[in-house]
Coordinates of C-alpha atoms (C1' of nucleotides) in Angstrom, one line a residue:
Chain A
M1 CA -60.2 13.9 7.4
E2 CA -61.0 17.0 9.3
Y3 CA -58.7 18.8 11.6
T4 CA -59.0 21.3 14.5
V5 CA -56.2 23.8 15.0
Q6 CA -54.1 21.6 17.1
K7 CA -54.4 18.5 14.9
L8 CA -53.4 20.6 11.9
A9 CA -50.6 22.2 13.9
N10 CA -49.2 18.8 14.9
L11 CA -49.6 17.5 11.4
A12 CA -47.6 20.4 10.0
G13 CA -45.2 20.8 12.9
I14 CA -46.1 24.4 13.7
S15 CA -47.9 26.1 16.5
T16 CA -51.6 26.7 16.9
R17 CA -50.9 30.4 17.2
T18 CA -49.4 30.3 13.8
I19 CA -52.5 28.7 12.3
R20 CA -54.8 31.3 13.9
Y21 CA -52.5 34.0 12.7
Y22 CA -52.6 32.7 9.2
D23 CA -56.4 32.8 9.5
E24 CA -56.2 36.3 10.8
I25 CA -54.2 37.7 8.0
G26 CA -56.3 35.7 5.5
I27 CA -53.7 33.5 4.2
L28 CA -55.3 30.2 5.3
K29 CA -59.0 30.3 6.2
P30 CA -60.6 27.2 7.8
A31 CA -62.9 25.1 5.6
R32 CA -65.7 25.9 8.0
I33 CA -66.5 27.0 11.6
N34 CA -68.4 24.5 13.6
S35 CA -71.3 25.2 15.9
S36 CA -69.0 25.9 18.8
G37 CA -66.9 28.4 16.9
Y38 CA -64.1 26.0 16.3
R39 CA -62.0 26.2 13.2
I40 CA -62.3 23.1 11.1
Y41 CA -59.8 22.4 8.3
G42 CA -60.0 19.8 5.5
Q43 CA -57.6 18.2 3.0
R44 CA -57.6 21.2 0.7
E45 CA -56.4 23.4 3.6
V46 CA -53.7 21.0 4.5
D47 CA -52.4 21.1 1.0
R48 CA -52.5 24.9 1.0
L49 CA -50.7 25.0 4.3
Q50 CA -48.0 22.8 2.9
Q51 CA -47.5 25.3 0.0
I52 CA -47.4 28.2 2.4
L53 CA -44.8 26.5 4.6
F54 CA -42.8 25.6 1.5
Y55 CA -42.5 29.3 0.5
R56 CA -42.0 30.3 4.0
E57 CA -38.9 28.1 4.2
L58 CA -37.6 29.8 1.2
G59 CA -37.7 33.0 3.3
V60 CA -40.6 34.6 1.4
C61 CA -42.6 36.9 3.5
L62 CA -46.2 36.1 4.2
D63 CA -47.5 39.0 2.3
D64 CA -45.7 37.8 -0.8
I65 CA -46.8 34.2 -0.2
K66 CA -50.4 35.5 -0.1
S67 CA -50.0 37.2 -3.5
I68 CA -48.3 34.2 -5.0
M69 CA -51.1 31.9 -3.8
T70 CA -54.2 34.0 -3.9
D71 CA -53.8 35.8 -7.2
P72 CA -53.7 33.2 -9.9
S73 CA -52.5 35.8 -12.4
F74 CA -49.5 36.5 -10.2
D75 CA -46.3 35.1 -11.6
G76 CA -44.9 32.8 -9.0
A77 CA -41.6 32.2 -10.9
K78 CA -41.0 35.9 -11.2
A79 CA -41.7 36.4 -7.6
L80 CA -39.1 33.9 -6.7
E81 CA -36.6 35.6 -9.0
E82 CA -37.3 38.8 -7.2
H83 CA -36.9 37.1 -3.9
L84 CA -33.6 35.5 -5.0
K85 CA -32.3 38.9 -6.0
K86 CA -33.1 40.2 -2.5
L87 CA -31.4 37.3 -0.9
L88 CA -28.3 37.7 -3.0
E89 CA -28.2 41.4 -2.0
K90 CA -28.6 40.4 1.6
R91 CA -25.7 38.0 1.3
K92 CA -23.5 40.7 -0.2
Q93 CA -24.3 42.9 2.7
L94 CA -23.7 40.1 5.1
D95 CA -20.3 39.3 3.5
L96 CA -19.3 42.9 3.9
L97 CA -20.4 42.9 7.5
I98 CA -18.4 39.7 8.2
A99 CA -15.3 41.1 6.6
N100 CA -15.6 44.3 8.6
V101 CA -16.1 42.5 11.9
K102 CA -13.2 40.2 11.1
K103 CA -11.0 43.2 10.3
T104 CA -12.1 44.9 13.5
I105 CA -11.3 41.9 15.6
A106 CA -8.0 41.5 14.0
A107 CA -7.2 45.2 14.6
K108 CA -8.3 44.9 18.2
E109 CA -6.2 41.9 19.0
G110 CA -3.3 43.7 17.4
R111 CA -2.4 40.7 15.4
I112 CA -2.8 42.6 12.2
H113 CA 0.6 42.5 10.5
M114 CA 0.1 44.2 7.2
S115 CA 2.8 45.5 5.1
D116 CA 3.0 49.3 4.9
K117 CA 1.6 49.1 1.4
E118 CA -1.4 47.0 2.4
K119 CA -2.0 49.2 5.3
F120 CA -1.9 52.2 3.0
E121 CA -4.3 50.6 0.5
G122 CA -6.6 49.8 3.5
F123 CA -6.6 53.4 4.6
K124 CA -7.5 54.6 1.2
N125 CA -10.3 52.2 0.8
K126 CA -11.6 53.0 4.3
M127 CA -11.5 56.7 3.5
L128 CA -13.3 56.3 0.3
E129 CA -15.9 54.1 1.9
E130 CA -16.5 56.6 4.7
N131 CA -16.7 59.4 2.3
E132 CA -19.1 57.6 0.2
K133 CA -21.3 56.8 3.2
K134 CA -21.2 60.3 4.6
Y135 CA -21.5 62.5 1.5
G136 CA -21.8 60.2 -1.4
K137 CA -25.3 60.8 -2.5
E138 CA -25.3 64.6 -2.2
I139 CA -21.8 65.1 -3.7
R140 CA -22.8 63.0 -6.7
E141 CA -25.9 65.0 -7.2
K142 CA -24.0 68.3 -6.8
Y143 CA -21.0 67.6 -8.9
G144 CA -22.1 64.8 -11.1
E145 CA -21.2 61.2 -11.3
E146 CA -18.2 61.6 -13.5
V147 CA -16.4 64.2 -11.5
V148 CA -16.8 62.2 -8.4
E149 CA -15.5 59.0 -10.0
K150 CA -12.5 60.9 -11.5
S151 CA -11.8 62.3 -8.1
N152 CA -12.0 58.9 -6.4
E153 CA -9.8 57.4 -9.2
K154 CA -7.2 60.1 -8.6
F155 CA -7.3 59.2 -4.9
R156 CA -7.0 55.5 -5.5
N157 CA -4.0 56.0 -7.8
M158 CA -2.1 58.0 -5.2
T159 CA 1.2 56.6 -4.1
K160 CA 2.0 56.3 -0.5
E161 CA 4.2 59.4 -0.7
Q162 CA 1.4 61.4 -2.3
Y163 CA -0.9 60.2 0.4
E164 CA 1.4 61.2 3.1
E165 CA 1.9 64.6 1.5
V166 CA -1.9 65.1 1.3
T167 CA -2.4 64.2 5.0
H168 CA 0.4 66.5 5.9
L169 CA -1.2 69.3 3.8
E170 CA -4.5 68.6 5.6
K171 CA -2.8 69.2 9.0
Q172 CA -1.1 72.3 7.7
V173 CA -4.4 73.7 6.6
T174 CA -6.0 73.0 10.0
Q175 CA -3.1 74.6 11.8
T176 CA -2.7 77.6 9.7
L177 CA -6.4 78.2 9.7
A178 CA -6.5 78.0 13.5
E179 CA -3.8 80.6 13.8
A180 CA -5.4 82.8 11.1
F181 CA -8.7 82.6 13.0
K182 CA -7.1 84.2 16.0
T183 CA -6.1 87.2 13.9
G184 CA -9.8 87.6 13.0
D185 CA -8.9 88.9 9.5
P186 CA -9.8 86.7 6.5
K187 CA -7.9 89.0 4.2
G188 CA -4.7 88.8 6.3
E189 CA -1.6 87.0 5.3
L190 CA -2.2 83.9 7.4
A191 CA -5.7 83.4 6.3
Q192 CA -4.7 83.7 2.6
K193 CA -1.9 81.2 3.3
A194 CA -4.5 78.9 4.7
A195 CA -6.7 79.3 1.6
D196 CA -3.7 78.6 -0.6
L197 CA -2.9 75.5 1.3
H198 CA -6.5 74.5 1.0
K199 CA -6.3 74.9 -2.7
K200 CA -3.1 72.7 -2.9
W201 CA -4.8 70.1 -0.7
L202 CA -7.9 70.2 -3.0
M203 CA -5.9 69.7 -6.1
Y204 CA -4.9 66.2 -4.9
F205 CA -8.6 65.3 -5.4
W206 CA -10.1 67.4 -8.1
P207 CA -9.4 66.6 -11.7
E208 CA -9.1 70.3 -12.4
Y209 CA -9.2 73.5 -10.4
S210 CA -11.5 76.5 -10.9
K211 CA -12.0 79.5 -8.6
E212 CA -15.7 79.2 -8.8
A213 CA -15.7 75.6 -7.7
H214 CA -13.3 76.4 -4.9
A215 CA -15.6 79.2 -3.7
G216 CA -18.6 77.0 -4.1
L217 CA -17.0 74.4 -1.9
A218 CA -16.2 77.0 0.7
Q219 CA -19.8 78.0 0.8
M220 CA -20.8 74.4 1.3
Y221 CA -18.5 74.1 4.2
V222 CA -20.8 76.6 5.9
D223 CA -24.1 75.3 4.7
D224 CA -23.6 71.6 5.4
E225 CA -23.7 70.7 9.0
R226 CA -21.3 67.9 8.6
F227 CA -18.5 69.9 7.0
K228 CA -19.2 72.8 9.3
A229 CA -18.8 70.5 12.3
Y230 CA -15.5 69.3 11.0
Y231 CA -14.0 72.8 10.7
D232 CA -15.8 74.2 13.8
K233 CA -14.6 71.3 15.9
E234 CA -12.1 73.4 17.8
Q235 CA -13.4 76.9 17.3
P236 CA -16.9 77.6 16.3
G237 CA -16.9 80.1 13.4
T238 CA -13.9 78.6 11.7
A239 CA -15.9 77.3 8.8
E240 CA -17.3 80.8 8.1
F241 CA -13.8 82.2 8.5
L242 CA -12.4 79.8 5.9
R243 CA -15.2 80.6 3.5
E244 CA -14.4 84.4 3.8
A245 CA -10.7 83.7 3.3
I246 CA -11.4 81.6 0.2
L247 CA -13.8 84.1 -1.2
V248 CA -11.0 86.7 -1.0
Y249 CA -8.4 84.3 -2.2
T250 CA -10.4 83.4 -5.3
G251 CA -11.1 87.1 -5.9
I252 CA -14.9 86.6 -5.7
K253 CA -14.9 89.1 -2.8
Q254 CA -12.5 91.7 -1.8
Chain B
M1 CA -19.3 73.0 20.1
E2 CA -22.8 72.2 21.2
Y3 CA -25.4 70.5 19.2
T4 CA -29.2 70.2 19.2
V5 CA -30.8 67.0 18.0
Q6 CA -30.9 68.1 14.4
K7 CA -27.4 69.4 14.2
L8 CA -26.1 66.2 15.7
A9 CA -28.3 64.2 13.4
N10 CA -27.0 66.0 10.3
L11 CA -23.5 65.7 11.6
A12 CA -23.8 61.9 12.0
G13 CA -26.1 61.3 9.0
I14 CA -28.9 59.8 11.0
S15 CA -32.4 60.9 11.9
T16 CA -33.5 62.9 14.9
R17 CA -35.8 60.1 15.8
T18 CA -32.8 57.8 16.2
I19 CA -31.1 60.3 18.5
R20 CA -34.2 60.6 20.7
Y21 CA -34.5 56.9 20.7
Y22 CA -30.9 56.4 21.8
D23 CA -31.7 58.8 24.6
E24 CA -34.8 56.9 25.4
I25 CA -33.1 53.5 25.7
G26 CA -30.2 55.2 27.6
I27 CA -27.5 54.5 25.2
L28 CA -26.7 58.2 24.4
K29 CA -27.8 60.8 26.9
P30 CA -27.5 64.5 26.1
A31 CA -24.8 66.4 28.0
R32 CA -27.6 68.6 29.4
I33 CA -31.1 69.8 28.9
N34 CA -31.5 73.5 28.4
S35 CA -34.2 75.7 30.0
S36 CA -36.6 75.0 27.2
G37 CA -36.3 71.3 27.6
Y38 CA -34.0 70.9 24.5
R39 CA -31.4 68.2 24.4
I40 CA -27.9 69.6 24.1
Y41 CA -25.0 67.4 23.1
G42 CA -21.3 68.2 23.4
Q43 CA -18.1 66.8 21.9
R44 CA -18.0 63.8 24.3
E45 CA -21.5 62.8 23.1
V46 CA -20.4 63.1 19.4
D47 CA -17.6 60.8 20.0
R48 CA -19.8 58.3 21.8
L49 CA -22.3 58.4 19.0
Q50 CA -19.5 57.7 16.5
Q51 CA -18.6 54.6 18.5
I52 CA -22.3 53.5 18.7
L53 CA -22.7 53.9 14.9
F54 CA -19.5 52.0 14.4
Y55 CA -20.7 49.0 16.2
R56 CA -24.2 49.4 14.7
E57 CA -22.7 49.1 11.2
L58 CA -21.1 45.9 12.3
G59 CA -24.6 44.7 12.9
V60 CA -24.3 44.6 16.6
C61 CA -27.7 45.1 18.3
L62 CA -28.2 48.2 20.4
D63 CA -28.5 46.2 23.6
D64 CA -25.1 44.6 23.1
I65 CA -23.6 48.0 22.1
K66 CA -24.9 49.3 25.4
S67 CA -23.1 46.6 27.2
I68 CA -19.9 47.0 25.3
M69 CA -19.9 50.7 25.9
T70 CA -21.3 51.2 29.4
D71 CA -19.7 48.3 31.2
P72 CA -16.0 48.8 31.1
S73 CA -15.4 45.3 32.4
F74 CA -17.2 44.0 29.4
D75 CA -15.0 42.3 26.9
G76 CA -15.5 44.1 23.6
A77 CA -13.3 41.8 21.7
K78 CA -15.1 38.7 23.0
A79 CA -18.5 40.3 22.2
L80 CA -17.3 40.8 18.6
E81 CA -16.2 37.2 18.4
E82 CA -19.6 36.1 19.5
H83 CA -21.2 38.5 17.1
L84 CA -19.0 37.1 14.3
K85 CA -20.2 33.6 15.1
K86 CA -23.8 34.7 14.8
L87 CA -23.1 36.3 11.5
L88 CA -21.4 33.3 10.1
E89 CA -24.3 31.1 11.2
K90 CA -26.6 33.5 9.5
R91 CA -24.7 33.4 6.3
K92 CA -24.8 29.6 6.3
Q93 CA -28.6 29.7 6.7
L94 CA -28.7 32.3 3.9
D95 CA -26.6 30.2 1.6
L96 CA -29.0 27.3 2.2
L97 CA -31.9 29.5 1.4
I98 CA -30.4 30.8 -1.7
A99 CA -29.5 27.3 -2.9
N100 CA -33.1 26.2 -2.3
V101 CA -34.6 29.1 -4.0
K102 CA -32.4 28.6 -7.0
K103 CA -33.3 24.9 -7.1
T104 CA -37.0 25.8 -6.9
I105 CA -36.7 28.3 -9.7
A106 CA -34.8 25.8 -11.9
A107 CA -37.4 23.2 -11.2
K108 CA -40.3 25.6 -12.0
E109 CA -38.8 26.7 -15.3
G110 CA -38.4 23.0 -16.2
R111 CA -34.9 23.6 -17.2
I112 CA -33.6 21.0 -14.8
H113 CA -32.1 18.3 -16.8
M114 CA -30.8 15.8 -14.4
S115 CA -29.7 12.4 -15.2
D116 CA -31.9 9.7 -13.8
K117 CA -29.3 8.9 -11.2
E118 CA -29.0 12.5 -10.1
K119 CA -32.7 12.8 -9.9
F120 CA -32.8 9.7 -7.8
E121 CA -30.2 10.9 -5.4
G122 CA -32.1 14.2 -5.2
F123 CA -35.2 12.3 -4.3
K124 CA -33.5 10.4 -1.6
N125 CA -31.9 13.5 -0.1
K126 CA -35.2 15.4 -0.2
M127 CA -37.0 12.5 1.5
L128 CA -34.3 12.3 4.2
E129 CA -34.5 16.1 4.7
E130 CA -38.2 16.1 5.0
N131 CA -38.2 13.2 7.3
E132 CA -35.6 14.8 9.4
K133 CA -37.6 18.0 9.6
K134 CA -40.9 16.4 10.4
Y135 CA -39.9 13.6 12.8
G136 CA -36.2 14.0 13.3
K137 CA -36.1 15.1 16.9
E138 CA -38.7 12.8 18.3
I139 CA -37.5 9.7 16.4
R140 CA -34.0 10.3 17.5
E141 CA -35.2 10.6 21.1
K142 CA -37.3 7.5 20.8
Y143 CA -35.0 5.1 18.9
G144 CA -31.6 6.6 19.7
E145 CA -29.1 8.3 17.5
E146 CA -27.4 5.2 16.3
V147 CA -30.5 3.4 15.0
V148 CA -31.7 6.4 13.1
E149 CA -28.3 6.9 11.5
K150 CA -28.1 3.3 10.5
S151 CA -31.5 3.5 9.0
N152 CA -30.7 6.7 7.1
E153 CA -27.5 5.1 5.9
K154 CA -29.4 2.1 4.7
F155 CA -31.7 4.4 2.8
R156 CA -28.9 6.4 1.3
N157 CA -27.2 3.2 0.0
M158 CA -30.3 2.0 -1.8
T159 CA -29.9 1.5 -5.5
K160 CA -32.5 2.9 -7.8
E161 CA -34.0 -0.5 -8.2
Q162 CA -34.3 -0.9 -4.5
Y163 CA -35.9 2.5 -4.2
E164 CA -38.4 1.6 -6.8
E165 CA -39.2 -1.6 -5.1
V166 CA -39.7 0.2 -1.8
T167 CA -42.0 2.8 -3.3
H168 CA -43.9 0.1 -5.0
L169 CA -44.2 -1.7 -1.7
E170 CA -45.5 1.4 -0.1
K171 CA -48.3 1.6 -2.6
Q172 CA -49.1 -2.0 -2.1
V173 CA -49.4 -1.5 1.6
T174 CA -51.7 1.4 1.2
Q175 CA -53.9 -0.4 -1.3
T176 CA -54.1 -3.7 0.6
L177 CA -54.8 -1.8 3.7
A178 CA -57.6 0.2 2.1
E179 CA -59.2 -3.0 0.9
A180 CA -58.7 -4.7 4.3
F181 CA -60.3 -1.8 6.0
K182 CA -63.5 -2.4 4.1
T183 CA -63.7 -5.9 5.5
G184 CA -63.5 -4.4 9.0
D185 CA -61.6 -7.4 10.3
P186 CA -58.0 -6.8 11.4
K187 CA -57.5 -10.5 11.8
G188 CA -58.7 -11.3 8.3
E189 CA -56.5 -12.5 5.5
L190 CA -56.3 -9.1 3.7
A191 CA -55.4 -7.2 6.9
Q192 CA -52.7 -9.8 7.7
K193 CA -51.4 -9.4 4.1
A194 CA -51.2 -5.7 4.7
A195 CA -49.3 -6.2 7.9
D196 CA -46.9 -8.5 6.1
L197 CA -46.3 -6.0 3.3
H198 CA -45.8 -3.4 5.9
K199 CA -43.1 -5.5 7.6
K200 CA -41.4 -6.1 4.2
W201 CA -41.5 -2.3 3.6
L202 CA -40.1 -1.6 7.0
M203 CA -37.2 -3.9 6.5
Y204 CA -35.9 -1.6 3.8
F205 CA -35.3 0.9 6.5
W206 CA -34.6 -0.9 9.8
P207 CA -31.3 -2.4 10.4
E208 CA -33.0 -5.3 12.0
Y209 CA -36.5 -6.5 12.6
S210 CA -38.3 -7.3 15.9
K211 CA -41.9 -8.0 16.6
E212 CA -41.9 -5.7 19.5
A213 CA -40.5 -2.7 17.6
H214 CA -43.0 -3.4 14.8
A215 CA -45.9 -3.3 17.3
G216 CA -44.4 -0.2 18.9
L217 CA -44.3 1.6 15.6
A218 CA -47.9 0.6 14.9
Q219 CA -48.9 2.1 18.2
M220 CA -47.1 5.3 17.3
Y221 CA -49.0 5.5 14.0
V222 CA -52.1 6.0 16.2
D223 CA -50.5 8.2 18.8
D224 CA -48.8 10.7 16.6
E225 CA -51.0 13.1 14.8
R226 CA -48.7 13.3 11.8
F227 CA -48.5 9.5 11.1
K228 CA -52.1 9.1 11.9
A229 CA -53.0 11.8 9.4
Y230 CA -50.9 10.0 6.8
Y231 CA -52.8 6.7 7.2
D232 CA -56.2 8.3 7.8
K233 CA -55.9 10.5 4.8
E234 CA -58.5 8.5 2.8
Q235 CA -60.4 6.7 5.5
P236 CA -60.4 7.9 9.1
G237 CA -59.8 4.9 11.4
T238 CA -57.2 3.3 9.1
A239 CA -54.3 4.0 11.4
E240 CA -56.1 2.2 14.2
F241 CA -57.0 -0.6 11.9
L242 CA -53.4 -1.0 10.9
R243 CA -52.3 -1.1 14.5
E244 CA -54.8 -3.9 15.3
A245 CA -53.7 -5.8 12.2
I246 CA -50.0 -5.5 13.2
L247 CA -50.7 -6.4 16.8
V248 CA -52.3 -9.6 15.6
Y249 CA -49.6 -10.2 13.0
T250 CA -46.8 -9.9 15.5
G251 CA -48.7 -12.2 17.9
I252 CA -48.9 -9.5 20.6
K253 CA -52.7 -9.8 20.5
Q254 CA -55.0 -12.5 19.2
Chain C
dA1 C1' -74.5 15.5 38.6
dA2 C1' -70.2 17.4 39.6
dT3 C1' -65.6 17.6 38.5
dA4 C1' -61.4 17.3 36.0
dC5 C1' -58.9 18.0 32.0
dA6 C1' -57.9 18.8 27.4
dC7 C1' -59.5 21.2 24.1
dC8 C1' -61.2 25.6 21.8
dT9 C1' -62.1 30.9 21.5
dT10 C1' -60.8 36.1 21.4
dT11 C1' -58.0 39.9 23.1
dA12 C1' -53.8 42.0 23.7
dC13 C1' -49.0 42.9 25.1
dG14 C1' -44.1 42.1 23.7
dC15 C1' -40.1 41.7 20.6
dA16 C1' -36.1 45.6 17.4
dA17 C1' -35.2 49.8 15.8
dC18 C1' -36.8 53.1 14.5
dG19 C1' -40.5 55.9 10.7
dT20 C1' -44.3 58.6 10.9
dT21 C1' -48.0 61.6 12.2
dA22 C1' -50.1 64.5 15.7
dA23 C1' -50.5 68.1 19.0
dG24 C1' -48.3 71.5 21.0
dG25 C1' -44.2 74.7 23.0
dT26 C1' -39.8 77.9 21.6
dC27 C1' -37.0 81.1 19.1
dA28 C1' -35.5 84.4 15.8
dA29 C1' -36.8 87.2 12.1
dT30 C1' -40.1 89.8 9.7
Chain D
dA1 C1' -48.3 89.7 15.7
dT2 C1' -47.3 86.4 12.6
dT3 C1' -44.4 83.2 10.1
dG4 C1' -41.4 79.3 9.9
dA5 C1' -38.0 76.5 11.6
dC6 C1' -36.9 74.5 15.3
dC7 C1' -37.9 71.7 19.7
dT8 C1' -40.9 68.5 22.9
dT9 C1' -43.7 64.1 24.3
dA10 C1' -47.0 60.5 23.0
dA11 C1' -48.4 56.9 20.4
dC12 C1' -49.3 53.9 16.5
dG13 C1' -47.2 50.8 12.7
dT14 C1' -43.8 47.6 11.0
dT15 C1' -43.0 41.3 10.9
dG16 C1' -44.4 36.9 12.6
dC17 C1' -45.5 35.0 15.7
dG18 C1' -44.8 33.6 21.6
dT19 C1' -47.1 34.0 25.6
dA20 C1' -50.4 34.9 29.0
dA21 C1' -55.2 35.9 30.4
dA22 C1' -60.1 35.1 30.7
dG23 C1' -63.6 32.3 29.5
dG24 C1' -66.5 28.7 26.7
dT25 C1' -66.8 23.4 25.0
dG26 C1' -66.5 18.3 25.0
dT27 C1' -65.7 14.1 27.1
dA28 C1' -64.4 10.9 30.6
dT29 C1' -64.4 9.8 35.4
dT30 C1' -65.9 9.9 39.9

DNA sequence: AATACACCTTTACGCAACGTTAAGGTCAAT
DNA sequence: ATTGACCTTAACGTTGCGTAAAGGTGTATT
């Protein structure tokens, strides 16, 4: 039997456009072209199309299908394994998404009745997630995998009281820093108090303290747009001011 | 604080292209344009961008985000519910895909060791699925939901022996039909034997037999490209020949 | 022979959300 | 005056087709 595009399309349950497209991308060429320029397909092409549609239904992209079917040296089984891995990854992402959407809906409807402890754990996880997303890659490169993991571990192990203490400290830093900024003197008492509070805050996260690391972090607050924006939110220049204060505090600069 | 595209991009951890694109589609306009034509964003825009990115991470498309954020009468919670439904549907599809890919891999590696019974059940299910995919919609429209369901039920309840009998019958029909086709006479003995075998085969699927329905099916074998292709596979014209034979067999035509 | 109608052809835009050049202005520092 | 780091708009590419548009072919009917 020979088939024109439409006959083949009906046979396979797809559109003629699809068939022409498959010709276009070279994945399914007609057996021949007749004198009027019509595409004519034979039994071999029907079989090939079945194969293509089979892989298509498994969600394999046409380019990969092409490789699987054209290159005989290509390992079809391995390609499917790869494909499966991609699908599983996709499902993981999707599960995360779904969980987040559900959470958001629940929160919006106000019918979230978590215990304080659960809420607290939720906060911690959310913070870690956000942190990872925003700075994860660079921080890991800068400080090393181990340091970051230790820091996160320390954070995860915080009690509710410690967490409250640390958020309180954060507020104190911000406030003191804002007041110090008004004085304009990074060596002044207020600025040094801010730097000290900042150190205390930091020690909730860092496995160990060093002046050099503290000063380095202060420099990053200025260099990195995202950190800078956080400190400059109310008053532009605050990030620089904090750096100066910390440089003095750590004795790197008088 | 004021931000140019790059500052805002760094702050939010996205690309400048994205920011310009969001301007282009009107989802995030700059606070103002300076004398050089630069986009300038303020705190309000930063907050708005955060919102946008929040929804984006939930997988909401930009068009929906636009609706959620611009139209205050728009019900954000409802939109999220809708979105969640879509995501769940997507996951269902994905799970199906994954199961199929796994099955395929297992089959390819030949490490599928099913019992004969399991294998048989698998065959039946696969046939039903394929049938559903290929003809499902039209058949249901033509014969009604109930008839189709009854037929499928009958098929599902087949024992292995019955199934083997029916596949054997199918082969007999094909063979007898091919021989009858050579005689060219749809009224001849062979053709009538083919029609009779076809009836017997059919009765494995249909809840009840009627001459009219049998003749109607024969007509469809000619009208529908897919059925026609099945019968014409070896010899074009076979579908028409079978129809004629059945019309005689059922007494609709002498 | 003309016409209708169901086929067939190629060309090309549209879709989502940007990535990626390309070509060219602006700004601050050297 | 020249870098170099910014900024701008314009436009193509990505995936797998759907959907016209404009025009040729084949066959049956009038």
